[in-house]
Tab-separated table of C-alpha atoms in Angstrom:
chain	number	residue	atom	x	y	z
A	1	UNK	CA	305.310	55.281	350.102
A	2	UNK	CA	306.993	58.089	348.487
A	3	UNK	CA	306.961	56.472	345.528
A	4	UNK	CA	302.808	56.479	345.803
A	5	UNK	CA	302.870	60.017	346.715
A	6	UNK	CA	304.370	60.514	343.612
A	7	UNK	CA	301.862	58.669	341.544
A	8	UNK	CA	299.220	60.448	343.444
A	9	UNK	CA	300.690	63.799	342.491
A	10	UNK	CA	301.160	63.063	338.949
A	11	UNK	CA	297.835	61.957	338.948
A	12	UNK	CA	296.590	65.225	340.522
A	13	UNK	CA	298.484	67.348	338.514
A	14	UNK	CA	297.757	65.180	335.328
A	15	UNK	CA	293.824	65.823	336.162
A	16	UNK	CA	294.039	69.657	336.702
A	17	UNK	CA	295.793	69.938	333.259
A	18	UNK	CA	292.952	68.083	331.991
A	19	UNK	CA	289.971	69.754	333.578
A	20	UNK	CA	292.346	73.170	332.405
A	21	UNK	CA	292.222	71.685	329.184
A	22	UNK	CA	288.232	71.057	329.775
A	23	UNK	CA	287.821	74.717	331.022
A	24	UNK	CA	289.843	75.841	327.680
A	25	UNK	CA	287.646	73.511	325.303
A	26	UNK	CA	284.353	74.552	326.869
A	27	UNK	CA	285.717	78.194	326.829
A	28	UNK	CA	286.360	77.567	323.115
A	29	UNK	CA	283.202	75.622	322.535
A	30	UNK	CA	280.897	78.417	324.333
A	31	UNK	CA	282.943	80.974	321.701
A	32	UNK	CA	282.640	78.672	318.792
A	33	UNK	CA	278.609	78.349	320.145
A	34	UNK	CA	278.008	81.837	319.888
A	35	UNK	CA	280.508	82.413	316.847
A	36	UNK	CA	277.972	79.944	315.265
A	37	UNK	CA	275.098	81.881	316.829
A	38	UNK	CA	276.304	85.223	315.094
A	39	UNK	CA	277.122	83.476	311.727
A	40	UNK	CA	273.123	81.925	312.392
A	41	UNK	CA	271.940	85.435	312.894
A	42	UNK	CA	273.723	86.358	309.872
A	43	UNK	CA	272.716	83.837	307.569
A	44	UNK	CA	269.392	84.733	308.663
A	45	UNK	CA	269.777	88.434	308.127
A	46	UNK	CA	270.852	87.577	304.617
A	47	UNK	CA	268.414	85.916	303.676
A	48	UNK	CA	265.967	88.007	304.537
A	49	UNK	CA	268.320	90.443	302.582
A	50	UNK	CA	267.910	87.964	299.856
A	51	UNK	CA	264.294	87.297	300.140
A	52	UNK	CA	263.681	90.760	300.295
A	53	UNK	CA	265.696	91.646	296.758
A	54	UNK	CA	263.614	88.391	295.562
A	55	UNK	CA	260.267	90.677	296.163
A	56	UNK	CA	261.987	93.565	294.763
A	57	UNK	CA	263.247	91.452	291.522
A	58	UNK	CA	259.586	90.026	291.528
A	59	UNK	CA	258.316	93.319	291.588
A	60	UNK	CA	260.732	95.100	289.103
A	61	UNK	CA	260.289	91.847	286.694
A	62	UNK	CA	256.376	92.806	286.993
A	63	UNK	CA	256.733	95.941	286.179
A	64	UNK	CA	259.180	95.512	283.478
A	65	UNK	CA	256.598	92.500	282.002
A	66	UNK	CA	253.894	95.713	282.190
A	67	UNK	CA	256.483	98.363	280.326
A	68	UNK	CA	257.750	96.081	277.921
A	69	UNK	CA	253.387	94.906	277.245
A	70	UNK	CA	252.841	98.445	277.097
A	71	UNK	CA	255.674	99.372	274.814
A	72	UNK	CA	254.472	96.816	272.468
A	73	UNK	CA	250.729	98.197	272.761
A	74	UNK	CA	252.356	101.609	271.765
A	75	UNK	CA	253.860	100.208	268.976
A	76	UNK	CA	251.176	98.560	267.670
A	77	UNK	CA	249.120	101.628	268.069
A	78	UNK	CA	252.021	103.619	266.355
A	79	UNK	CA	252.006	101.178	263.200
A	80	UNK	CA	248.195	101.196	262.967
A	81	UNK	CA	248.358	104.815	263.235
A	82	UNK	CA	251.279	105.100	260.684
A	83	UNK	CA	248.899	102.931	258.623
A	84	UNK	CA	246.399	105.077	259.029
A	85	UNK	CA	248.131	107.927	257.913
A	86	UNK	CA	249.560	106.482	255.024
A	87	UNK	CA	245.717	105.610	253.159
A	88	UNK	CA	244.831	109.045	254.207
A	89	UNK	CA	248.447	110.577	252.451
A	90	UNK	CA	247.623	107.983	249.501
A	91	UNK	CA	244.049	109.618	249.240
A	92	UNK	CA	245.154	112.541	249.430
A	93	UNK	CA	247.589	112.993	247.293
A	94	UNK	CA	245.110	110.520	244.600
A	95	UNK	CA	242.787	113.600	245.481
A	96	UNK	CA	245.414	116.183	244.800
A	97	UNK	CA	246.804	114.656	241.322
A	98	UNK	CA	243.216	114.082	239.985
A	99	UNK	CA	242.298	117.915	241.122
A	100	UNK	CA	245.579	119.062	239.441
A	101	UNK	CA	244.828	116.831	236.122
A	102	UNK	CA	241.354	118.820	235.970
A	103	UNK	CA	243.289	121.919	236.573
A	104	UNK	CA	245.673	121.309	233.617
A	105	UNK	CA	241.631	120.439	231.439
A	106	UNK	CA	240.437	123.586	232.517
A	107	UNK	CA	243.653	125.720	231.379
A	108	UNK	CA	243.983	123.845	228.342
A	109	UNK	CA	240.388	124.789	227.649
A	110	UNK	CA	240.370	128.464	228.612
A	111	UNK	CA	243.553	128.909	226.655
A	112	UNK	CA	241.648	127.405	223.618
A	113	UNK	CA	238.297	129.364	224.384
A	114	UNK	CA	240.658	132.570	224.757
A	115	UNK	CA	242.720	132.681	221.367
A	116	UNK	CA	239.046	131.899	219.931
A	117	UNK	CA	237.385	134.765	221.748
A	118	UNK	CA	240.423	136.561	220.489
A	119	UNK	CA	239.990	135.508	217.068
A	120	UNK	CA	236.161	136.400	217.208
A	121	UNK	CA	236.825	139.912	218.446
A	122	UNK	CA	239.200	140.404	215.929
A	123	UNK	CA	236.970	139.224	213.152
A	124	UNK	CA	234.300	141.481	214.547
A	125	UNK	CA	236.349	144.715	215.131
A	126	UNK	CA	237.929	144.165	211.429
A	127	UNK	CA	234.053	143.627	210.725
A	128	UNK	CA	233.275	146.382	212.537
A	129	UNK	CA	235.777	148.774	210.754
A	130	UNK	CA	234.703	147.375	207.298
A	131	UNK	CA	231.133	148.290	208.403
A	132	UNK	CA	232.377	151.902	209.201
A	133	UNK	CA	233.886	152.587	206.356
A	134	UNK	CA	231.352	151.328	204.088
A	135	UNK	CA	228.950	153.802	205.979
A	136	UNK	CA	231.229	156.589	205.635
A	137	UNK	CA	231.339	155.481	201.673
A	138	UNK	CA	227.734	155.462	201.429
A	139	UNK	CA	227.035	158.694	203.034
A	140	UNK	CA	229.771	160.128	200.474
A	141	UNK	CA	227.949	159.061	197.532
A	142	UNK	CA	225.031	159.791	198.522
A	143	UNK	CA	226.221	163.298	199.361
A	144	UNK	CA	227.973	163.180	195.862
A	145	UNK	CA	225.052	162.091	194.392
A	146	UNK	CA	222.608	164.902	195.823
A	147	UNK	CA	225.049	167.375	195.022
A	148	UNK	CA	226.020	166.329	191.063
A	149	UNK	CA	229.426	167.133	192.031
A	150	UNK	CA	232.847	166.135	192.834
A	151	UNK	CA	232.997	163.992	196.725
A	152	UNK	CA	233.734	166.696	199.527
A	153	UNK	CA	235.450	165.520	202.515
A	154	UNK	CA	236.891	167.805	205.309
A	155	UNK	CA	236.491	167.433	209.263
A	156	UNK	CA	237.903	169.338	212.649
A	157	UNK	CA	237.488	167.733	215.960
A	158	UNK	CA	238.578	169.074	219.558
A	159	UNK	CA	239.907	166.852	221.802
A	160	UNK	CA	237.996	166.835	224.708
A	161	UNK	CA	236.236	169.348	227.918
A	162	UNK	CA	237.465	167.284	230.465
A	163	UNK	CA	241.021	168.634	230.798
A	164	UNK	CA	243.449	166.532	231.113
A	165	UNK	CA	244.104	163.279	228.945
A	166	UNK	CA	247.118	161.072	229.868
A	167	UNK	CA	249.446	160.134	230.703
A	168	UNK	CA	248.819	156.561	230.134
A	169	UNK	CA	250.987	153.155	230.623
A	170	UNK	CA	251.000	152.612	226.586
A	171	UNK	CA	250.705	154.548	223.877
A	172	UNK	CA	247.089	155.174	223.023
A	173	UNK	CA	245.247	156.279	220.349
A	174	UNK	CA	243.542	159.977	220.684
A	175	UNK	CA	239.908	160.123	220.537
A	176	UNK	CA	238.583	163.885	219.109
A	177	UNK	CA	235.177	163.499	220.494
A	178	UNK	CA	234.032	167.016	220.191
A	179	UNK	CA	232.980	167.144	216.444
A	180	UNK	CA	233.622	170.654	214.698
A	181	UNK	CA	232.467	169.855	211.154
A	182	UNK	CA	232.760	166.443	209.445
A	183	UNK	CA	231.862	167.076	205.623
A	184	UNK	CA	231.508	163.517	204.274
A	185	UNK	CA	231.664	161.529	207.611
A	186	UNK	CA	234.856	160.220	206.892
A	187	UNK	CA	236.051	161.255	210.770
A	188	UNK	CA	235.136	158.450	213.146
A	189	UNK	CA	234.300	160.730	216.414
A	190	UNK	CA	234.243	157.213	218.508
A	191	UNK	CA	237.330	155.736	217.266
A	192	UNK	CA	239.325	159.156	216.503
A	193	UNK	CA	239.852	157.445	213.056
A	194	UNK	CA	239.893	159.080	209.643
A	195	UNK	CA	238.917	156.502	206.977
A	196	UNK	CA	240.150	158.164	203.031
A	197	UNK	CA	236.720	157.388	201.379
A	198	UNK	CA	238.349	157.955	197.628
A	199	UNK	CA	242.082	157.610	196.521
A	200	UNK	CA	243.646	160.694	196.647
A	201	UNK	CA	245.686	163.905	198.561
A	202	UNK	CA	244.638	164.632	201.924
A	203	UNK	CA	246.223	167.550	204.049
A	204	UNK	CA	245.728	166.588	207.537
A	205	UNK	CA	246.846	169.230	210.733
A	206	UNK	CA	246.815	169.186	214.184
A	207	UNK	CA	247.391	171.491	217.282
A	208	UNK	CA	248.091	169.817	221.099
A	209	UNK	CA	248.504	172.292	224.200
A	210	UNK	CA	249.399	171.236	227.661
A	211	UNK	CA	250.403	173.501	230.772
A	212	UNK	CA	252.630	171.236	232.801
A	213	UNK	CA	256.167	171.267	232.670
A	214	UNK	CA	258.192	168.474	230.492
A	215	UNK	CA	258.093	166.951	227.551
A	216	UNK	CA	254.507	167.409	225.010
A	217	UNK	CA	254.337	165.612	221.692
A	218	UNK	CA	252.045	163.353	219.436
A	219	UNK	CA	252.189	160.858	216.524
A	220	UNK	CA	250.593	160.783	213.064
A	221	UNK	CA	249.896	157.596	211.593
A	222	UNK	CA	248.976	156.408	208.262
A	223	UNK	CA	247.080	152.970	208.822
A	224	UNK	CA	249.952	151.780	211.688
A	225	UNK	CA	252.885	153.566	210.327
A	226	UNK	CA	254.238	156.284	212.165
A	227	UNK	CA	254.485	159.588	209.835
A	228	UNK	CA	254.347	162.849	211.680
A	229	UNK	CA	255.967	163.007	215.354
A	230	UNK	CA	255.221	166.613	217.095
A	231	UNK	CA	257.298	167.251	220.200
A	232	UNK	CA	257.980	170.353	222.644
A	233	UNK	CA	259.514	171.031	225.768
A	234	UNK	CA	257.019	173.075	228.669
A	235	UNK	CA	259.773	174.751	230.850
A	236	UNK	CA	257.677	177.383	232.003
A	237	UNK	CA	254.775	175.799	233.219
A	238	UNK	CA	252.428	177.759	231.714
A	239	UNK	CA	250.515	177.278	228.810
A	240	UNK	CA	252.392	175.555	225.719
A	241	UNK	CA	251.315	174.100	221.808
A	242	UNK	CA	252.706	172.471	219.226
A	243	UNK	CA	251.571	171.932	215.619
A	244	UNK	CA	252.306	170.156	212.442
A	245	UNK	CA	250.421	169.639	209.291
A	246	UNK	CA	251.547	166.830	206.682
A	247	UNK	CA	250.239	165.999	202.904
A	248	UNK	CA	249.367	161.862	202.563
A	249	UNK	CA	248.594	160.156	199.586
A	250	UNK	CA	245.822	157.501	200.807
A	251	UNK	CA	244.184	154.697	199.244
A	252	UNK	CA	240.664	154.213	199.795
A	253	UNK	CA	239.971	152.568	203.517
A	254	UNK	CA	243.329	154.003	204.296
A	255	UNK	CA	243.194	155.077	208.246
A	256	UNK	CA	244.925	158.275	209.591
A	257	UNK	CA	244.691	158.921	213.371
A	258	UNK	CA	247.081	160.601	216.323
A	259	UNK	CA	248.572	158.691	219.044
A	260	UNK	CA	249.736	159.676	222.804
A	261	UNK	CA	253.024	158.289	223.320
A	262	UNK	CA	253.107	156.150	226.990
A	263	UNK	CA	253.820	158.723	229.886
A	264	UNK	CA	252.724	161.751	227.591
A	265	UNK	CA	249.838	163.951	228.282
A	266	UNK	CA	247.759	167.232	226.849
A	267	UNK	CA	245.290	169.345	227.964
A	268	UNK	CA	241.714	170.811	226.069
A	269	UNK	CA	238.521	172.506	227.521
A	270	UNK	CA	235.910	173.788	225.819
A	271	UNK	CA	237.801	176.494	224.483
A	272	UNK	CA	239.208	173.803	221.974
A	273	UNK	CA	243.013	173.828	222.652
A	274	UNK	CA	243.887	170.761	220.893
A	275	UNK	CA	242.273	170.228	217.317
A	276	UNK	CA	242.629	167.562	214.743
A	277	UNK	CA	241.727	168.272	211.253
A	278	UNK	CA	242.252	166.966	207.053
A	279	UNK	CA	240.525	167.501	204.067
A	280	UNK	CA	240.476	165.870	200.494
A	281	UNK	CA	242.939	168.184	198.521
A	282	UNK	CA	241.651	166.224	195.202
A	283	UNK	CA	241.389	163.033	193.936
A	284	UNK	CA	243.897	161.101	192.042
């Protein structure tokens, strides 16, 4: 009997540890359940996460498919427009060199067409001269002639009524337009050059006034030879002259005139302040 008691209260005892041991598992199983349920809910949030960064990779790939289209586009556009660019350069610069070839034609031709037109004025001025003096000659003899006598030549020329004359940049030749007397026409009242008609001695003078302080002064020449140089200083600022005379032993066609040196200047009215004048002393 006691011995069955015993049994019975193992047995009890052995069934309450197991439905403990139930209670625990289910306990375990219910946490393990809804461990599985939050890992489920998880999973599930993930991959929406993940579906969601699929759209966004979709979209980004689309986009980046678009860019990548578009760059190319550009660059095509870029190389036909570099293309493009290049002819036009190439044209242009074909343009350019054939414009400056013509240039260099043109030069050439108006340096050629210059020295000629050079050449031809100096033909005609030497022309011109020759033409002069053989004038001047013929008036000569036929003064000579009408007369039965020896050639006469003399001539006195003011400067100018204008005033003042110079200064100039260069030196330049002075023209005595205002004609005194010119026995023999041997004064050139256009050029302001004596031509010597006949070989022989000529006296030749001249007087050049000026009223503004500084330097005054004049050259003779014989032909292009400087002979005679005339210079004075003005430091009163009033009225002032100088004056030379010279003897010259000329050729015939030998040319005498008076030169302004460059930055020089005179002064003549009408009350004849500066006068240029020679005469045939006699013939040799």
């Amino acid at each position: 009997m006691f011995t069955l008691l015993y049994l019975l209260t193992e047995i009890m005892n052995k069934l309450r540890d197991d439905e403990k041991q139930l209670e625990q598992m289910k306990a375990e199983h219910t946490a393990q359940t809804d461990s599985v349920k939050q890992l489920q809910l998880k999973l599930n949030s993930t991959e929406h996460q993940i579906h969601e960064l699929q759209t966004v990779t979709s979209d980004q790939s689309s986009k980046l498919t678009k860019l990548q289209t578009s760059v190319n586009t550009s660059a095509s556009l870029q190389g036909d427009l570099n293309t493009g660019r290049d002819i036009e350069l190439s044209a242009t610069m074909l343009r350019l060199n054939v414009t400056e070839r013509r240039l260099d034609e043109l030069m050439t031709q108006n340096t050629v067409r210059a020295a000629e037109l050079e050449s031809v004025s100096d033909r005609l001025m030497a022309a011109q001269r020759r033409a002069d003096e053989l004038q001047v000659r013929l008036n000569q003899l036929r003064a000579s002639s009408e007369e039965g006598g020896e050639l006469r030549v003399a001539f006195s020329a003011g400067l100018t009524d204008s005033g003042s004359v110079g200064p100039f940049d260069e030196e330049t030749t002075l023209i005595f337009s205002k004609i005194i007397t010119n026995v023999g026409e041997a004064y050139n009242q256009t050029a302001g050059v004596f031509t010597a008609p006949v070989r022989g001695l000529y006296v030749f003078s001249f007087t050049a006034a000026d009223y503004v302080k500084g330097y005054m002064g004049l050259y003779l020449y014989k032909n292009d030879q400087p002979i005679v140089f005339s210079l004075d200083l003005n430091d009163h600022g009033g009225y002032a002259s100088t004056s030379n005379a010279v003897c010259l032993e000329l050729e015939e066609g030998n040319r005498v005139h008076l030169g302004l040196p460059a930055s020089y200047r005179l002064y003549d009215d009408s009350r004849n302040f500066s006068v240029f004048s020679g005469f045939l002393l006699f013939h040799l």
